[in-house]
mmCIF file of C-alpha atoms and ligand atoms in Angstrom:
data_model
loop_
_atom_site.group_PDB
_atom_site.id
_atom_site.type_symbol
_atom_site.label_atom_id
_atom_site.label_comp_id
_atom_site.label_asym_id
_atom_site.label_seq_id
_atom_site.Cartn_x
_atom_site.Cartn_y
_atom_site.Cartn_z
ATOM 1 C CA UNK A 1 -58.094 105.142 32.794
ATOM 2 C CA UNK A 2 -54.468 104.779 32.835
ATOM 3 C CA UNK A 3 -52.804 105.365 35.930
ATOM 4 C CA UNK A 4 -51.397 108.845 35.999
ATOM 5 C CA UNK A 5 -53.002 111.744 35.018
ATOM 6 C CA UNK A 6 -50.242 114.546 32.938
ATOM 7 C CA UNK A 7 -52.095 115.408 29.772
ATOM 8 C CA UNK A 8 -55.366 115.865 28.667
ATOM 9 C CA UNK A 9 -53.654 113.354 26.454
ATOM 10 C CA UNK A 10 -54.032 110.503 28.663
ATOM 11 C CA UNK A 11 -57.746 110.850 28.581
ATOM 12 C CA UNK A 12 -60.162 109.222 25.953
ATOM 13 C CA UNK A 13 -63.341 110.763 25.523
ATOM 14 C CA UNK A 14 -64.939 108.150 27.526
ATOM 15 C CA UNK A 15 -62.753 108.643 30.251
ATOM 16 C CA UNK A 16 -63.911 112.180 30.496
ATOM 17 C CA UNK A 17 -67.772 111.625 29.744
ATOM 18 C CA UNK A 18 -66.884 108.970 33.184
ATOM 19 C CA UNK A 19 -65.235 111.730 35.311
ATOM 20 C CA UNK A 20 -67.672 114.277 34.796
ATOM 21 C CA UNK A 21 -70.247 112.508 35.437
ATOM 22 C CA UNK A 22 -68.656 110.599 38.286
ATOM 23 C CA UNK A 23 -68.207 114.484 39.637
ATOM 24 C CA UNK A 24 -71.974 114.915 39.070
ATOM 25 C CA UNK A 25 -72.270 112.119 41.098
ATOM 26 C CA UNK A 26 -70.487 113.757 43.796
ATOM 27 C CA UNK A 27 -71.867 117.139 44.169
ATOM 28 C CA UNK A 28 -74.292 115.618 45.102
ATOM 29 C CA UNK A 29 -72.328 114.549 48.219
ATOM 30 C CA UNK A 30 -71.038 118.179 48.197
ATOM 31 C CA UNK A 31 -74.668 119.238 48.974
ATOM 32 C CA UNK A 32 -75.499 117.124 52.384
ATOM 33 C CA UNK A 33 -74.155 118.582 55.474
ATOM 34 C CA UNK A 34 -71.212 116.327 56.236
ATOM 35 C CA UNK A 35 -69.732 116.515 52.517
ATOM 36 C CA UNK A 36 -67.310 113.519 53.005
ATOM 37 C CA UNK A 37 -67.376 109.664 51.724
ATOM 38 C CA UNK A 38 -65.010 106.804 53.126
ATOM 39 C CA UNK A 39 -63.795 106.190 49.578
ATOM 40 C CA UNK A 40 -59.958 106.656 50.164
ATOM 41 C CA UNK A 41 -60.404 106.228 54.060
ATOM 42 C CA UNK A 42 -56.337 104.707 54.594
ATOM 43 C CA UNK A 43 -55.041 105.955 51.635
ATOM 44 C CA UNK A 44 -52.342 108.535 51.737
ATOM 45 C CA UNK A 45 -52.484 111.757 49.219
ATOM 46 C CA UNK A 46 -49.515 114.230 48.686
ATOM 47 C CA UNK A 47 -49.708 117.558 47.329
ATOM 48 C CA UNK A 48 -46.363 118.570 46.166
ATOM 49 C CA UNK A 49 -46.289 122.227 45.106
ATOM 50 C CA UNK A 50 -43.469 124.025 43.845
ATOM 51 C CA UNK A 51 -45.623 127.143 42.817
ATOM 52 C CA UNK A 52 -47.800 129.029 43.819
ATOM 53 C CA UNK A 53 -51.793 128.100 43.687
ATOM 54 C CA UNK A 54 -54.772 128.829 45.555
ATOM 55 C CA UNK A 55 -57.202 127.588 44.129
ATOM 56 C CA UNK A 56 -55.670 124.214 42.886
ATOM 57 C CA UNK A 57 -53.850 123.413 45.761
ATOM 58 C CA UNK A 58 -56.878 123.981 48.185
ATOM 59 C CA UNK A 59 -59.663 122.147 45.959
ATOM 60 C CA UNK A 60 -57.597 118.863 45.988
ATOM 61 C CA UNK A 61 -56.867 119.130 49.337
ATOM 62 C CA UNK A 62 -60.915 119.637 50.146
ATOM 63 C CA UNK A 63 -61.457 116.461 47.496
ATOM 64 C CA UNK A 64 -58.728 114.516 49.321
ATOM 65 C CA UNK A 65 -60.273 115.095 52.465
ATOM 66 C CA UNK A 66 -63.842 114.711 51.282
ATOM 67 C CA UNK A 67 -63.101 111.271 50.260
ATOM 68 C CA UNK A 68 -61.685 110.323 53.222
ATOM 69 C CA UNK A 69 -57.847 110.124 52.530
ATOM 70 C CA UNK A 70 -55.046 111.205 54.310
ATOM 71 C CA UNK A 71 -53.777 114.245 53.478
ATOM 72 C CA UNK A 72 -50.079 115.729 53.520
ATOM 73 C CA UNK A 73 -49.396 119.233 52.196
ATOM 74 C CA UNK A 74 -45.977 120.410 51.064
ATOM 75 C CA UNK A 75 -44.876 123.367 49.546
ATOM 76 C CA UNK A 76 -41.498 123.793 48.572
ATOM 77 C CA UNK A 77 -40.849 126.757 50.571
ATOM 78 C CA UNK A 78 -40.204 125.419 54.269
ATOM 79 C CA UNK A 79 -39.327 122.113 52.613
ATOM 80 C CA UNK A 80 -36.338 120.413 52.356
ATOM 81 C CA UNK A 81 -35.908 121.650 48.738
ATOM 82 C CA UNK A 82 -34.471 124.574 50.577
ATOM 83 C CA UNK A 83 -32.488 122.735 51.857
ATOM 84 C CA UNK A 84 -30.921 121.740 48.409
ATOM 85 C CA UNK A 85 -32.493 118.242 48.461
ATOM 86 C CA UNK A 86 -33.150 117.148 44.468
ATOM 87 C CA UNK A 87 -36.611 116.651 43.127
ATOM 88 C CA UNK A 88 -35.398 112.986 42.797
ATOM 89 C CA UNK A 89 -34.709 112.608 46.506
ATOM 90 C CA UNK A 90 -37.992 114.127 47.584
ATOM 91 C CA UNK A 91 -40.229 111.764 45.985
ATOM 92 C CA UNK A 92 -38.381 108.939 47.198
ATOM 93 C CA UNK A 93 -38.711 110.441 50.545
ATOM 94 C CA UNK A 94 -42.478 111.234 49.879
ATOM 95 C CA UNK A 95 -42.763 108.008 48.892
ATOM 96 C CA UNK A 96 -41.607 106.022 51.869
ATOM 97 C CA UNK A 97 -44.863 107.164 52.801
ATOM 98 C CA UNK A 98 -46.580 105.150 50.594
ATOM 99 C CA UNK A 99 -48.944 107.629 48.798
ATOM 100 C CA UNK A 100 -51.782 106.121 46.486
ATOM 101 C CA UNK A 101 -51.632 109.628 45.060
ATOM 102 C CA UNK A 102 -48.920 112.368 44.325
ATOM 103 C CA UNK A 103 -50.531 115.908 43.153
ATOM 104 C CA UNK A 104 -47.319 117.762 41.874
ATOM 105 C CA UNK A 105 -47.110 121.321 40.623
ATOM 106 C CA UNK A 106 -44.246 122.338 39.276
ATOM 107 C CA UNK A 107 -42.889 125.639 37.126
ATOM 108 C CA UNK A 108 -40.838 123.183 34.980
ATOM 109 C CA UNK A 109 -42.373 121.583 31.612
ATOM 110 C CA UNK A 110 -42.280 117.538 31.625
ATOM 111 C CA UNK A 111 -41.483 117.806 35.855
ATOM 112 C CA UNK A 112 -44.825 115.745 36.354
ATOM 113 C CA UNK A 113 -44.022 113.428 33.981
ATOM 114 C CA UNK A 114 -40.343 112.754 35.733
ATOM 115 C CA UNK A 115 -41.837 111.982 39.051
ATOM 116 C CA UNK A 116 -44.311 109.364 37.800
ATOM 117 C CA UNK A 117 -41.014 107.220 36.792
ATOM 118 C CA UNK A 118 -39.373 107.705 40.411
ATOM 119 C CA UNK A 119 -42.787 106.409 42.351
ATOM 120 C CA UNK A 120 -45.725 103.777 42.537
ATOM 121 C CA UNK A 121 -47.552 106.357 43.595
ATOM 122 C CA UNK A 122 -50.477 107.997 40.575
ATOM 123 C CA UNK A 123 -49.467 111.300 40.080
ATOM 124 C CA UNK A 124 -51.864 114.099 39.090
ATOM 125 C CA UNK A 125 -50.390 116.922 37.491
ATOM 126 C CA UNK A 126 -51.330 119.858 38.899
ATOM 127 C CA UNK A 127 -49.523 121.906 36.066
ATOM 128 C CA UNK A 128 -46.061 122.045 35.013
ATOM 129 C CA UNK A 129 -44.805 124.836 33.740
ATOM 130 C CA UNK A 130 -46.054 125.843 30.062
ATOM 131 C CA UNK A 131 -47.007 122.183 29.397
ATOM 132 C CA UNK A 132 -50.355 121.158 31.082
ATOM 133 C CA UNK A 133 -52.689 121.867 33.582
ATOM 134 C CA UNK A 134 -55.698 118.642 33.038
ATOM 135 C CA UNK A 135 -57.816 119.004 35.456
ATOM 136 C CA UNK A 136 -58.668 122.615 35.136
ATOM 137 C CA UNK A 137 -59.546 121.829 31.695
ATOM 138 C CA UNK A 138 -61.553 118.695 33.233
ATOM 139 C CA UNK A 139 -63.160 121.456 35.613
ATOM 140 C CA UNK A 140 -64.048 123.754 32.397
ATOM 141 C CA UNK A 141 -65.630 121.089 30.843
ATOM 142 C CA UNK A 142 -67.913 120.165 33.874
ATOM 143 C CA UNK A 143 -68.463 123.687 34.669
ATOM 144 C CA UNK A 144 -69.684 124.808 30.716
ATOM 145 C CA UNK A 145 -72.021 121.363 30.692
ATOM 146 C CA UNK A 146 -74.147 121.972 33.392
ATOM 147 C CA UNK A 147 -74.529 125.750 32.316
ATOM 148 C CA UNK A 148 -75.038 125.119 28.808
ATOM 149 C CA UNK A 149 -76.284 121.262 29.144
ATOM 150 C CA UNK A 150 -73.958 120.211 26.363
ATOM 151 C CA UNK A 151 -70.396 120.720 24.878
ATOM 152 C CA UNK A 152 -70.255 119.164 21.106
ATOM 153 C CA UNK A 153 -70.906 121.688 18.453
ATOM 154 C CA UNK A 154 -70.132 124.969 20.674
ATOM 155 C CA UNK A 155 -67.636 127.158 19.857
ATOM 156 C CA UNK A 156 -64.976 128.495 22.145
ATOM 157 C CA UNK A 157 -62.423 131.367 21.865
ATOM 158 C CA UNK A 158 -59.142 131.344 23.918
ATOM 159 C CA UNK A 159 -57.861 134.836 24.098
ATOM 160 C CA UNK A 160 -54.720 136.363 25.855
ATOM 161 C CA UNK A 161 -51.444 135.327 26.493
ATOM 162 C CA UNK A 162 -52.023 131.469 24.814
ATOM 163 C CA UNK A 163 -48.125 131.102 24.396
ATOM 164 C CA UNK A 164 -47.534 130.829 28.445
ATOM 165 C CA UNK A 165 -50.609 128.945 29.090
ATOM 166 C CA UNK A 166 -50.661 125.407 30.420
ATOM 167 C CA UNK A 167 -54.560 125.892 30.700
ATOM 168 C CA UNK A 168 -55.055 127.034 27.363
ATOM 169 C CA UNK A 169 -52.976 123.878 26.066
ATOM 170 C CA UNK A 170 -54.731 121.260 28.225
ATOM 171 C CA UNK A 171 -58.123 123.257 27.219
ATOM 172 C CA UNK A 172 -57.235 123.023 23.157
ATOM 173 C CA UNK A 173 -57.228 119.073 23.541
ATOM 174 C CA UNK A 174 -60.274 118.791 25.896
ATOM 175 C CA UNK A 175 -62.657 121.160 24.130
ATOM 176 C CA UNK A 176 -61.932 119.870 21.092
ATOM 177 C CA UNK A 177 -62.010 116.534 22.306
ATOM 178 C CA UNK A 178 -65.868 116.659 23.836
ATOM 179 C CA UNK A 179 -66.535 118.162 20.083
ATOM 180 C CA UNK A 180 -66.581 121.641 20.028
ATOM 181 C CA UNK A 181 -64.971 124.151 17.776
ATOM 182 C CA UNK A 182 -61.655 125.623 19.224
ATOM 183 C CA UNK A 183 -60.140 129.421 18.296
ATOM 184 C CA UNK A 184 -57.375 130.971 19.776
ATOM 185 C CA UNK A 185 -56.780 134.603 19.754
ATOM 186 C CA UNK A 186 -53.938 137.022 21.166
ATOM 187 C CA UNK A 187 -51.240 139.275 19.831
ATOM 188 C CA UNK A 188 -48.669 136.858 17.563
ATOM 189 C CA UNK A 189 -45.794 137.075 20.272
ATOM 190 C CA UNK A 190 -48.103 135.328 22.475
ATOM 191 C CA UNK A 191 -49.370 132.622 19.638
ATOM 192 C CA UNK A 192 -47.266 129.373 20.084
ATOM 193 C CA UNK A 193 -46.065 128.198 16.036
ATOM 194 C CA UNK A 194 -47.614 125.144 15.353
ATOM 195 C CA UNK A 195 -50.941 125.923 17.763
ATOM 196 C CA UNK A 196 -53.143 124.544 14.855
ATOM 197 C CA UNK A 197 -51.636 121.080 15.303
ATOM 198 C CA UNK A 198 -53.765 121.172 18.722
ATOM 199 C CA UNK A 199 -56.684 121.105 16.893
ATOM 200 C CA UNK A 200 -57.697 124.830 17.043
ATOM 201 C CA UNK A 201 -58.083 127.881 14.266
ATOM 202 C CA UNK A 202 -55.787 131.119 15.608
ATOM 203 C CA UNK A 203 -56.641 134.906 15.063
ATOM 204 C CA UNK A 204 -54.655 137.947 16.004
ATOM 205 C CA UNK A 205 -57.663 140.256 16.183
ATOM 206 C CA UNK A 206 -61.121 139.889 18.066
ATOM 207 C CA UNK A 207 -62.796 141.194 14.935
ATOM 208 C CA UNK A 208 -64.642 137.720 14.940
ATOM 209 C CA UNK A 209 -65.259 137.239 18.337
ATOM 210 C CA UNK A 210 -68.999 137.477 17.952
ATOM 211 C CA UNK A 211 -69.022 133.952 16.745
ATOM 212 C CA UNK A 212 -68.112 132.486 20.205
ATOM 213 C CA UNK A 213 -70.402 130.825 22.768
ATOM 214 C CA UNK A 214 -67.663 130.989 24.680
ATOM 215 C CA UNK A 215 -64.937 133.529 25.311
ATOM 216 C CA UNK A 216 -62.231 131.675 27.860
ATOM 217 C CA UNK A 217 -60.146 134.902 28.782
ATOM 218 C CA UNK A 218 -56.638 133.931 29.618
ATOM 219 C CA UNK A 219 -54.450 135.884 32.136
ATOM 220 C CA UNK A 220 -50.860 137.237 31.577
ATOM 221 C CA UNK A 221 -48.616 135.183 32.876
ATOM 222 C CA UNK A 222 -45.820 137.865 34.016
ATOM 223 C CA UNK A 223 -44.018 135.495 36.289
ATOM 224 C CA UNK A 224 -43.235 133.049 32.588
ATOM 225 C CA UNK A 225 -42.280 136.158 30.292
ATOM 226 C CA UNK A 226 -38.716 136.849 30.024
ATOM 227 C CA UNK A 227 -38.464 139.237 27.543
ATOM 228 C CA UNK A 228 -41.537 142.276 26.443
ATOM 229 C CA UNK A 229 -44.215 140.663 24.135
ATOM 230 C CA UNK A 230 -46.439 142.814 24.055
ATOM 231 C CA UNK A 231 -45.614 146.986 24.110
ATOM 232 C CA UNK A 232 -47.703 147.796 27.535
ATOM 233 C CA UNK A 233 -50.280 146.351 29.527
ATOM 234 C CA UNK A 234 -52.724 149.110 28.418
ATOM 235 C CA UNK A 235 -51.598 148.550 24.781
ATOM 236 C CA UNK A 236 -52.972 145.203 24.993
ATOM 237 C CA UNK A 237 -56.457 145.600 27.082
ATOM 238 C CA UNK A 238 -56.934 147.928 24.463
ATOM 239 C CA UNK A 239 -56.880 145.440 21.525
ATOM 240 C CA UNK A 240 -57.786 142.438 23.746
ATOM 241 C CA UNK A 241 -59.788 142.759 26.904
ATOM 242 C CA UNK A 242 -63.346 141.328 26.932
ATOM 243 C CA UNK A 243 -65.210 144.197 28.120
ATOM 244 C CA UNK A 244 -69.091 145.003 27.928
ATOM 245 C CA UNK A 245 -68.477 146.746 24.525
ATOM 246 C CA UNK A 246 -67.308 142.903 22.643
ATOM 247 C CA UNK A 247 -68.909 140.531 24.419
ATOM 248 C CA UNK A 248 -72.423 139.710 23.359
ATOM 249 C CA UNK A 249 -75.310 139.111 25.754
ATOM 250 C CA UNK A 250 -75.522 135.310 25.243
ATOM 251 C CA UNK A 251 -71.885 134.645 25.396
ATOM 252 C CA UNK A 252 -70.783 133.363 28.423
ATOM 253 C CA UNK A 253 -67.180 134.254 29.752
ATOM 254 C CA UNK A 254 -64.679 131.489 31.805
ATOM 255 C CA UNK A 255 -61.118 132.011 33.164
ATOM 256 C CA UNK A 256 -58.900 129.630 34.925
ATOM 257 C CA UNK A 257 -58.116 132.595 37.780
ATOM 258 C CA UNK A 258 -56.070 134.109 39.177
ATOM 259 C CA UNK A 259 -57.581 137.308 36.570
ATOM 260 C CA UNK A 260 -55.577 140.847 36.382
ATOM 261 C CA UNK A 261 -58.519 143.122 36.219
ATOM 262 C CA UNK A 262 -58.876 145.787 34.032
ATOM 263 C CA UNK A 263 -56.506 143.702 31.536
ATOM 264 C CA UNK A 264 -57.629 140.738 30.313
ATOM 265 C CA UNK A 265 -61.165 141.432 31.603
ATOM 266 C CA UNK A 266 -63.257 144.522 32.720
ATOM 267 C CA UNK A 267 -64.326 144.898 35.852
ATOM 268 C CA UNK A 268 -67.905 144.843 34.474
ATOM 269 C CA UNK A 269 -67.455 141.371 32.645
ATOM 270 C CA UNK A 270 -66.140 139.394 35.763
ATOM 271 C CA UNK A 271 -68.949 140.669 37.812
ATOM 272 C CA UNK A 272 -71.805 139.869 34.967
ATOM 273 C CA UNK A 273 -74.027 136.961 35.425
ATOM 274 C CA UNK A 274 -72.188 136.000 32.490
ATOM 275 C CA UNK A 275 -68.839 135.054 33.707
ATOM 276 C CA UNK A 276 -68.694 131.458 35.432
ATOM 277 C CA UNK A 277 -65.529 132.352 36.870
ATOM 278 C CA UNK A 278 -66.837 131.555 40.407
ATOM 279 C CA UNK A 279 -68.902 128.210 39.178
ATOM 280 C CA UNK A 280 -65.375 126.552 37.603
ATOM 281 C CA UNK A 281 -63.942 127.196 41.092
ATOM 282 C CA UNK A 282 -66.822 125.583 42.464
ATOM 283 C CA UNK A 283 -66.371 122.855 40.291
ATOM 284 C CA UNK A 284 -62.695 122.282 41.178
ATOM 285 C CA UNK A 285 -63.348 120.405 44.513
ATOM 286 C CA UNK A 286 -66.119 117.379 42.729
ATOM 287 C CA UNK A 287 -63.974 117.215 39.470
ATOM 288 C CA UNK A 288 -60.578 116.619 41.928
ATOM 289 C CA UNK A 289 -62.737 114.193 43.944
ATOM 290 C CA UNK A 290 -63.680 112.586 40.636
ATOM 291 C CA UNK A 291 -59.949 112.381 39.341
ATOM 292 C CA UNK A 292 -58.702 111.125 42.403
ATOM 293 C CA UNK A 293 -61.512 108.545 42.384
ATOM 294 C CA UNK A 294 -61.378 107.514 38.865
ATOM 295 C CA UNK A 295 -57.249 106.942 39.602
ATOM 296 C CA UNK A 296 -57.446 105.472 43.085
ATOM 297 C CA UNK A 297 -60.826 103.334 43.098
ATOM 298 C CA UNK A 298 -61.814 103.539 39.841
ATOM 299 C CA UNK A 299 -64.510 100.557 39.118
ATOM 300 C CA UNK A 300 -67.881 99.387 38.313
ATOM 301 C CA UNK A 301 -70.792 101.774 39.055
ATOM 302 C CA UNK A 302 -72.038 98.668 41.792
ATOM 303 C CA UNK A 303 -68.598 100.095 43.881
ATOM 304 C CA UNK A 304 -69.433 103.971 43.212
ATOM 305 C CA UNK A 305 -72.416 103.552 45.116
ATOM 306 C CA UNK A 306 -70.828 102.109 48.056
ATOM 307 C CA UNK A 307 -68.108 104.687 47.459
ATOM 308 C CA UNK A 308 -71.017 107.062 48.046
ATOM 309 C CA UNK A 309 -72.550 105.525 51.205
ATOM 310 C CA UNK A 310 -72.437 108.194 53.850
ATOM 311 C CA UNK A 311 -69.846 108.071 56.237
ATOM 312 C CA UNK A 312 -72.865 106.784 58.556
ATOM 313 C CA UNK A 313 -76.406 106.652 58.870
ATOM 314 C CA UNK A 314 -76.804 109.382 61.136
ATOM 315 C CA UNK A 315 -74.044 111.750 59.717
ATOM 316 C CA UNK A 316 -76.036 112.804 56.592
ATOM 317 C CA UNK A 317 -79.187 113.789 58.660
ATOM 318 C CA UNK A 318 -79.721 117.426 59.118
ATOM 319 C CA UNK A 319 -78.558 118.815 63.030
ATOM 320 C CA UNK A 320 -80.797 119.955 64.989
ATOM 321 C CA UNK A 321 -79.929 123.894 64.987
HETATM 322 N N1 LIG B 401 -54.208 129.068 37.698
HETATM 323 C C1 LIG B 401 -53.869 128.702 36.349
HETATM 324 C C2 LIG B 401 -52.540 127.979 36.321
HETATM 325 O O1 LIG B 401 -52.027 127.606 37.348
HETATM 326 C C3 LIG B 401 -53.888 129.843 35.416
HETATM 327 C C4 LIG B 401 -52.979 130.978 35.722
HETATM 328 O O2 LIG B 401 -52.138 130.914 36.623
HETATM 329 O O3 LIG B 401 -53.096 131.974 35.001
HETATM 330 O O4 LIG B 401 -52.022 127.741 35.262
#
C-alpha cells in the first residue's frame, strides 16, 4: 500500500480485498472484552479536523486507541487556527510531535493532499471538501460484504445530492472497483458533468430504481450549496426520497450519515431491517483500525498475528461479574 491514504485512487483492488479482510480480522478483537491490541503501542496518531464529524472523528479515535497508539485530538475550533496560524504552520507544529499518522478533515478539496507534502507523517484523509472521503467508502464495502457475502456483479444506485458528495465520489471508484455495477441518480443540478468518467451510468429519475441491490441514499449537503439547486426540500423528497412505496423488499438501503429525515429517506426506511445505516457505523471503528494498520505496520500475515496477541494473557479472559 502506498503510504498515504487520499483517494480511493491510491488503492488497488488487492489492497482493499487486504484491508477488509485485515478488518475482519479485527472484529474479531472488537468482540473480546478488552477490545485493544499493542499494535501501534508508541506510536503517535493525530486527528486534525477542520469540520465537523461524529462519526468519523470518533471511530478513528476508538481504532487509534484500540491498537494501542497515542492519541491527540484537535479540532480547529479552540486551536491555534483561531488564532490565525496557517495550515502550513500547524502541521509542522503537529509534526514536531512525530506522528506515524495524521487523520485530516478538511472543507477544502486537495487540503489532504497538501499536508502529506509538509510531513513524514501518513496522512489519512478523512474527507476534504467535495473531493474524497476513502475510508467511508472502505467501510461501505466491508459493511455490504458481510451482509450480502459478496460485492462483484451487484448493482448499486447513488441517489441525492451526488454533486456535493465526497462519499459518493470515493464510493463510484470503490464499488466499481470490487466489480459491481455503479448508477447515480439525482436532479441534474446536483449531477457533476463528466460523472460517467468515474465509471458509473447517471439517471435523473428513480423510474429504474427497481434494478438496484443497493440504494446508497445520499444526504443534502446544505452547508456546500451556495446557490438553490433544487426548488424546495419537499420538491425534492417528492421526486427522490427512498420511502416504503420505491424500495423493494430485497433491496437493502446504506447512507454515509448524518441523514435529514423525511428528505432523502422516510422515517420508515431508516428504521427497516433493511437499512444498514447502523452496521456501516459499526464498521467504521475495524475498517479505521485496518487502515491505520495496513499504513503503520502493514506486513506479512506471520506479524498480523502477533499484532493480534492480546494485550496479555489474562486481559482477554472474561471478569468475574
Ligand atoms: N459524513 C459524510 C461526510 O463527511 C457524509 C455527509 O456529511 O453527508 O462526507
Amino acid at each position: 500500500m502506498k503510504r498515504h491514504l487520499l483517494s480511493i485512487d491510491d488503492l488497488t483492488r488487492e489492497d482493499i480485498e487486504r484491508v477488509l479482510g485485515r478488518a475482519e480480522s479485527f472484529a474479531e478483537v472488537s468482540g473480546r472484552e478488552i477490545k485493544k491490541v499493542p499494535t501501534l503501542r508508541g506510536r503517535t496518531v493525530i486527528n486534525l479536523f477542520y469540520e465537523a464529524s461524529t462519526r468519523t472523528s470518533s471511530s478513528f479515535e476508538l481504532a487509534a486507541k484500540r491498537l494501542s497508539a497515542d492519541l491527540v485530538s484537535v479540532k480547529a475550533a479552540g486551536s491555534s487556527v483561531d488564532k490565525g496560524e496557517s495550515l502550513k504552520d500547524t502541521i509542522q507544529t503537529l509534526s514536531a510531535y512525530d506522528p506515524a499518522a495524521i487523520v485530516f478533515r478538511s472543507p477544502h478539496a486537495g487540503a489532504a493532499g497538501l499536508v502529506a507534502r509538509w510531513t513524514r507523517a501518513s496522512v489519512i484523509n478523512a474527507g476534504d471538501g467535495k473531493h474524497e472521503h476513502p475510508t467511508q467508502a472502505l467501510l461501505d464495502l466491508y459493511t455490504l460484504r458481510r451482509r450480502v457475502g459478496r460485492l462483484e456483479g451487484l448493482n448499486v444506485w447513488i441517489v441525492g445530492d451526488v454533486l456535493h458528495s465526497r462519499v459518493a465520489r470515493s464510493n463510484i471508484l470503490a464499488f466499481g472497483r470490487m466489480g459491481c455495477q455503479v448508477t447515480v441518480c439525482g436532479p441534474p443540478t446536483l449531477i457533476p458533468r463528466g460523472v460517467e468518467s468515474l465509471g458509473c451510468e447517471v439517471r435523473t429519475t428513480l423510474d429504474d430504481l427497481g434494478e438496484a441491490d443497493v440504494v446508497y441514499a445520499l444526504r443534502m449537503q446544505h452547508e456546500r450549496m451556495a446557490g438553490s439547486f433544487v426548488p424546495s426540500l419537499r420538491e425534492y423528497a417528492t421526486r427522490y426520497q427512498i420511502d416504503g412505496r420505491r424500495l423493494a423488499p430485497n433491496q437493502l438501503v446504506m447512507h454515509p450519515g448524518p441523514v435529514n429525515r423525511g428528505v432523502e429517506l422516510s422515517a420508515e426506511v431508516i428504521d427497516s431491517p433493511q437499512a444498514l445505516i447502523t452496521h456501516q457505523v459499526e464498521s467504521g471503528v475495524v475498517v479505521r483500525m485496518a487502515v491505520l494498520y495496513e499504513l503503520l505496520a502493514g506486513g506479512p500475515p506471520a506479524d498480523l498475528m502477533q499484532g493480534h496477541a492480546p494485550l496479555s494473557a489474562e486481559a482477554s479472559e472474561p471478569q468475574p461479574a
